[in-house]
Amino acid sequence: MIITIDGPAGAGKSSISKALAEKLGFTYLDSGAMYRALALYLLQRGIDPGDQEQVLPYLKAVDISFRNAHIFLNSEDVSGLIRTPEVDSASSAVSRIPAVRKWLTRLQQKMQEHGNIVAEGRDMGTVVFPDADYKFFLTASAEERARRRLAQMGYDKKDIVRFETILQQIKNRDKSDSSRAIAPLIPADDAIIIDSSDMSFGEVLQKILNIIRKEEKSGKS
Ligand code: DC
């Protein structure tokens, strides 16, 4: 079985996908981590992640895999190295190169060989697994995502100036992600859209589990 969870940054996709995979005993496929691992590889070698000509020759030398929810880049566990602001912006740049997306799409599709998966990202339901059994699009208002980000970063929720800056960054990112020509961030036609703005983590997880269990009982395979 394949379950896809797509949506914008900050909507709670990662924690929900991880918890769902754990609950169901499925493999968790964090596609964003793959873009990040490639970006890290390029940064370590001084390659411009936005320059297709420079990037493409290196793909042959890159091996990305998952083991026990850790991500490995050419056998090195890089789980702790891919969550920096530098990798954040480099992964966004490299994810715009069509040949990179094609290469990672193939790697992601190969993960079906490991059995049941929960695949999280931006284009899991639209491009990578168009025939997935369940497709969810998890979103939240830009304001709520900015509030969550502010709290995550440890800032006071009354810090209006910082809130406005984060909110603007989120809006800009949403605009560029959903208007990009290749694999734009849009829900698949058959995705179930969940707006988590007024929902707790537990409520979102339960809603997804209810949908899967209910449909299984009523005979959807
Ligand atoms: O979800 P994330 O922040 O870890 O993703 C890192 C970058 O990769 C982000 O800029 C969006 C991009 N990405 C993508 O284009 N397609 C995916 N399926 C997953 C991530």
Tab-separated table of C-alpha atoms and ligand atoms in Angstrom:
chain	number	residue	atom	x	y	z
A	1	MET	CA	0.000	0.000	0.000
A	2	ILE	CA	1.184	3.527	-0.741
A	3	ILE	CA	-0.032	6.565	1.201
A	4	THR	CA	1.096	9.988	0.014
A	5	ILE	CA	1.134	13.139	2.114
A	6	ASP	CA	1.899	16.345	0.253
A	7	GLY	CA	1.602	19.956	1.259
A	8	PRO	CA	3.459	23.187	1.985
A	9	ALA	CA	6.263	23.553	4.526
A	10	GLY	CA	5.061	24.017	8.086
A	11	ALA	CA	1.718	22.242	7.738
A	12	GLY	CA	2.900	19.385	9.978
A	13	LYS	CA	3.519	16.853	7.188
A	14	SER	CA	6.735	15.407	8.601
A	15	SER	CA	5.525	14.677	12.094
A	16	ILE	CA	2.212	13.305	10.804
A	17	SER	CA	3.871	11.136	8.130
A	18	LYS	CA	6.412	9.765	10.578
A	19	ALA	CA	3.745	8.957	13.185
A	20	LEU	CA	1.464	7.407	10.577
A	21	ALA	CA	4.252	5.193	9.213
A	22	GLU	CA	5.129	4.103	12.735
A	23	LYS	CA	1.518	3.340	13.623
A	24	LEU	CA	0.945	1.305	10.477
A	25	GLY	CA	4.394	-0.339	10.431
A	26	PHE	CA	5.112	1.188	6.993
A	27	THR	CA	8.397	2.552	5.607
A	28	TYR	CA	8.612	6.339	5.846
A	29	LEU	CA	9.829	8.032	2.669
A	30	ASP	CA	10.929	11.607	3.338
A	31	SER	CA	11.410	12.909	-0.215
A	32	GLY	CA	12.471	16.372	0.981
A	33	ALA	CA	15.384	14.751	2.832
A	34	MET	CA	16.565	13.322	-0.513
A	35	TYR	CA	16.630	16.783	-2.117
A	36	ARG	CA	18.449	17.987	0.979
A	37	ALA	CA	21.059	15.189	0.865
A	38	LEU	CA	21.848	15.972	-2.770
A	39	ALA	CA	22.066	19.690	-1.914
A	40	LEU	CA	24.496	18.898	0.915
A	41	TYR	CA	26.692	16.869	-1.430
A	42	LEU	CA	26.853	19.809	-3.865
A	43	LEU	CA	27.522	22.402	-1.165
A	44	GLN	CA	30.365	20.303	0.243
A	45	ARG	CA	32.019	20.478	-3.196
A	46	GLY	CA	31.353	24.123	-3.903
A	47	ILE	CA	28.924	23.369	-6.738
A	48	ASP	CA	26.135	25.855	-7.438
A	49	PRO	CA	22.933	23.850	-6.729
A	50	GLY	CA	20.941	26.027	-9.115
A	51	ASP	CA	23.242	25.462	-12.094
A	52	GLN	CA	22.046	22.469	-14.079
A	53	GLU	CA	25.278	22.224	-16.138
A	54	GLN	CA	27.369	21.968	-12.984
A	55	VAL	CA	25.003	19.662	-11.105
A	56	LEU	CA	24.148	16.946	-13.633
A	57	PRO	CA	27.604	15.325	-13.987
A	58	TYR	CA	27.626	14.680	-10.225
A	59	LEU	CA	24.396	12.673	-10.065
A	60	LYS	CA	26.228	9.500	-11.099
A	61	ALA	CA	28.416	9.747	-8.015
A	62	VAL	CA	25.563	10.196	-5.535
A	63	ASP	CA	23.889	7.354	-3.712
A	64	ILE	CA	21.021	8.205	-1.376
A	65	SER	CA	19.302	5.628	0.807
A	66	PHE	CA	17.305	5.295	4.026
A	67	ARG	CA	17.988	2.968	6.943
A	68	ASN	CA	15.892	3.029	10.110
A	69	ALA	CA	14.505	6.457	9.237
A	70	HIS	CA	18.044	7.838	8.838
A	71	ILE	CA	19.251	9.170	5.513
A	72	PHE	CA	22.568	8.072	4.068
A	73	LEU	CA	24.608	9.900	1.452
A	74	ASN	CA	27.184	7.540	-0.061
A	75	SER	CA	27.078	5.422	3.119
A	76	GLU	CA	27.424	8.388	5.497
A	77	ASP	CA	24.547	9.125	7.867
A	78	VAL	CA	23.765	12.780	7.056
A	79	SER	CA	20.456	13.007	8.964
A	80	GLY	CA	21.908	15.636	11.278
A	81	LEU	CA	23.621	17.684	8.547
A	82	ILE	CA	20.712	18.355	6.201
A	83	ARG	CA	18.618	20.601	8.465
A	84	THR	CA	20.551	23.860	8.123
A	85	PRO	CA	19.444	27.134	6.473
A	86	GLU	CA	22.170	26.670	3.794
A	87	VAL	CA	20.885	23.217	2.858
A	88	ASP	CA	17.336	24.556	3.044
A	89	SER	CA	17.895	27.100	0.293
A	90	ALA	CA	20.246	24.847	-1.741
A	91	SER	CA	17.629	22.066	-1.765
A	92	SER	CA	15.020	24.505	-2.999
A	93	ALA	CA	17.356	25.545	-5.855
A	94	VAL	CA	18.308	22.013	-6.856
A	95	SER	CA	14.675	20.863	-6.765
A	96	ARG	CA	13.947	23.184	-9.707
A	97	ILE	CA	16.208	21.273	-12.100
A	98	PRO	CA	14.008	18.932	-14.184
A	99	ALA	CA	16.687	16.232	-14.630
A	100	VAL	CA	17.268	16.181	-10.871
A	101	ARG	CA	13.547	15.677	-10.246
A	102	LYS	CA	13.455	12.867	-12.787
A	103	TRP	CA	16.441	11.166	-11.165
A	104	LEU	CA	15.010	11.459	-7.637
A	105	THR	CA	11.540	10.426	-8.815
A	106	ARG	CA	13.019	7.142	-10.044
A	107	LEU	CA	14.839	6.583	-6.760
A	108	GLN	CA	11.635	7.297	-4.835
A	109	GLN	CA	9.592	4.921	-6.979
A	110	LYS	CA	12.166	2.185	-6.362
A	111	MET	CA	11.335	2.360	-2.676
A	112	GLN	CA	8.063	0.565	-3.434
A	113	GLU	CA	10.194	-2.568	-3.542
A	114	HIS	CA	10.504	-2.341	0.236
A	115	GLY	CA	6.736	-2.812	0.657
A	116	ASN	CA	4.178	-0.460	2.191
A	117	ILE	CA	5.179	3.176	2.369
A	118	VAL	CA	4.081	6.564	3.616
A	119	ALA	CA	5.607	9.040	1.170
A	120	GLU	CA	5.876	12.672	2.171
A	121	GLY	CA	6.712	15.664	-0.029
A	122	ARG	CA	5.353	18.063	-2.602
A	123	ASP	CA	4.667	15.844	-5.625
A	124	MET	CA	4.199	12.381	-4.151
A	125	GLY	CA	0.532	12.074	-5.154
A	126	THR	CA	0.769	14.016	-8.417
A	127	VAL	CA	4.010	12.793	-10.022
A	128	VAL	CA	5.846	10.083	-8.109
A	129	PHE	CA	2.973	7.811	-7.028
A	130	PRO	CA	-0.047	8.805	-9.149
A	131	ASP	CA	-1.665	5.420	-8.376
A	132	ALA	CA	-1.232	5.651	-4.593
A	133	ASP	CA	-3.947	4.003	-2.506
A	134	TYR	CA	-4.523	7.099	-0.365
A	135	LYS	CA	-3.504	10.651	-1.135
A	136	PHE	CA	-3.619	13.419	1.427
A	137	PHE	CA	-2.811	17.097	1.019
A	138	LEU	CA	-2.061	18.571	4.396
A	139	THR	CA	-2.220	22.320	4.598
A	140	ALA	CA	-2.743	25.167	7.083
A	141	SER	CA	-3.188	28.903	6.726
A	142	ALA	CA	0.007	30.902	6.191
A	143	GLU	CA	-0.704	32.709	9.485
A	144	GLU	CA	-0.971	29.474	11.450
A	145	ARG	CA	2.194	28.090	9.862
A	146	ALA	CA	4.006	31.322	10.741
A	147	ARG	CA	2.767	31.030	14.349
A	148	ARG	CA	4.000	27.423	14.556
A	149	ARG	CA	7.367	28.358	13.061
A	150	LEU	CA	7.753	31.233	15.543
A	151	ALA	CA	7.094	28.857	18.444
A	152	GLN	CA	9.409	26.202	16.989
A	153	MET	CA	12.199	28.772	16.815
A	154	GLY	CA	11.606	29.632	20.446
A	155	TYR	CA	10.409	33.219	19.923
A	156	ASP	CA	7.695	34.980	21.892
A	157	LYS	CA	4.346	34.676	20.176
A	158	LYS	CA	3.797	38.407	20.733
A	159	ASP	CA	6.883	39.245	18.656
A	160	ILE	CA	4.846	40.856	15.856
A	161	VAL	CA	7.829	42.067	13.834
A	162	ARG	CA	9.365	38.602	13.635
A	163	PHE	CA	5.947	37.067	12.987
A	164	GLU	CA	5.390	39.393	10.014
A	165	THR	CA	8.835	38.553	8.584
A	166	ILE	CA	8.224	34.800	8.859
A	167	LEU	CA	4.726	35.195	7.429
A	168	GLN	CA	6.096	37.053	4.406
A	169	GLN	CA	8.756	34.353	3.848
A	170	ILE	CA	6.087	31.664	3.975
A	171	LYS	CA	3.867	33.518	1.511
A	172	ASN	CA	6.766	34.051	-0.906
A	173	ARG	CA	7.764	30.391	-0.686
A	174	ASP	CA	4.157	29.242	-1.243
A	175	LYS	CA	3.887	31.444	-4.294
A	176	SER	CA	7.120	30.188	-5.832
A	177	ASP	CA	6.411	26.516	-4.971
A	178	SER	CA	2.913	26.513	-6.408
A	179	SER	CA	3.763	28.472	-9.554
A	180	ARG	CA	6.920	26.599	-10.576
A	181	ALA	CA	6.677	24.952	-13.975
A	182	ILE	CA	7.774	21.484	-12.930
A	183	ALA	CA	5.994	19.511	-10.193
A	184	PRO	CA	4.278	22.552	-8.695
A	185	LEU	CA	2.862	22.259	-5.205
A	186	ILE	CA	-0.772	21.474	-5.941
A	187	PRO	CA	-3.077	18.776	-4.575
A	188	ALA	CA	-3.670	15.754	-6.797
A	189	ASP	CA	-7.220	15.713	-8.226
A	190	ASP	CA	-8.033	12.715	-6.053
A	191	ALA	CA	-6.282	13.930	-2.882
A	192	ILE	CA	-8.157	14.418	0.378
A	193	ILE	CA	-7.378	17.932	1.563
A	194	ILE	CA	-6.933	18.412	5.292
A	195	ASP	CA	-6.627	21.928	6.660
A	196	SER	CA	-4.876	21.578	10.012
A	197	SER	CA	-5.140	25.281	10.975
A	198	ASP	CA	-7.577	24.539	13.803
A	199	MET	CA	-6.621	20.918	14.446
A	200	SER	CA	-4.187	19.374	16.891
A	201	PHE	CA	-1.550	16.858	15.818
A	202	GLY	CA	-3.606	14.041	17.357
A	203	GLU	CA	-6.768	15.117	15.551
A	204	VAL	CA	-5.044	15.163	12.155
A	205	LEU	CA	-3.478	11.745	12.712
A	206	GLN	CA	-6.783	10.300	13.870
A	207	LYS	CA	-8.626	11.750	10.889
A	208	ILE	CA	-6.190	10.112	8.451
A	209	LEU	CA	-6.337	6.775	10.299
A	210	ASN	CA	-10.155	6.912	10.339
A	211	ILE	CA	-10.275	7.484	6.580
A	212	ILE	CA	-7.923	4.592	5.873
A	213	ARG	CA	-9.638	2.188	8.287
A	214	LYS	CA	-13.160	3.125	7.219
A	215	GLU	CA	-12.405	2.636	3.538
A	216	GLU	CA	-10.630	-0.636	4.229
A	217	LYS	CA	-13.692	-1.899	6.071
A	218	SER	CA	-15.983	-0.823	3.246
A	219	GLY	CA	-13.901	-2.797	0.761
A	220	LYS	CA	-11.543	-0.263	-0.867
A	221	SER	CA	-8.221	-2.042	-1.326
B	1	DC	O1	10.170	19.210	2.801
B	1	DC	P1	11.572	19.821	2.868
B	1	DC	O2	11.608	21.225	3.413
B	1	DC	O3	12.547	18.931	3.581
B	1	DC	O4	12.053	19.918	1.343
B	1	DC	C1	13.305	20.419	0.984
B	1	DC	C2	13.211	21.069	-0.392
B	1	DC	O5	12.942	20.092	-1.413
B	1	DC	C3	12.107	22.120	-0.510
B	1	DC	O6	12.654	23.285	-1.107
B	1	DC	C4	11.083	21.539	-1.428
B	1	DC	C5	11.812	20.465	-2.186
B	1	DC	N1	10.998	19.282	-2.389
B	1	DC	C6	10.446	19.099	-3.630
B	1	DC	O7	10.618	19.941	-4.516
B	1	DC	N2	9.716	17.974	-3.879
B	1	DC	C7	9.523	17.058	-2.924
B	1	DC	N3	8.815	15.968	-3.187
B	1	DC	C8	10.067	17.259	-1.625
B	1	DC	C9	10.790	18.393	-1.399
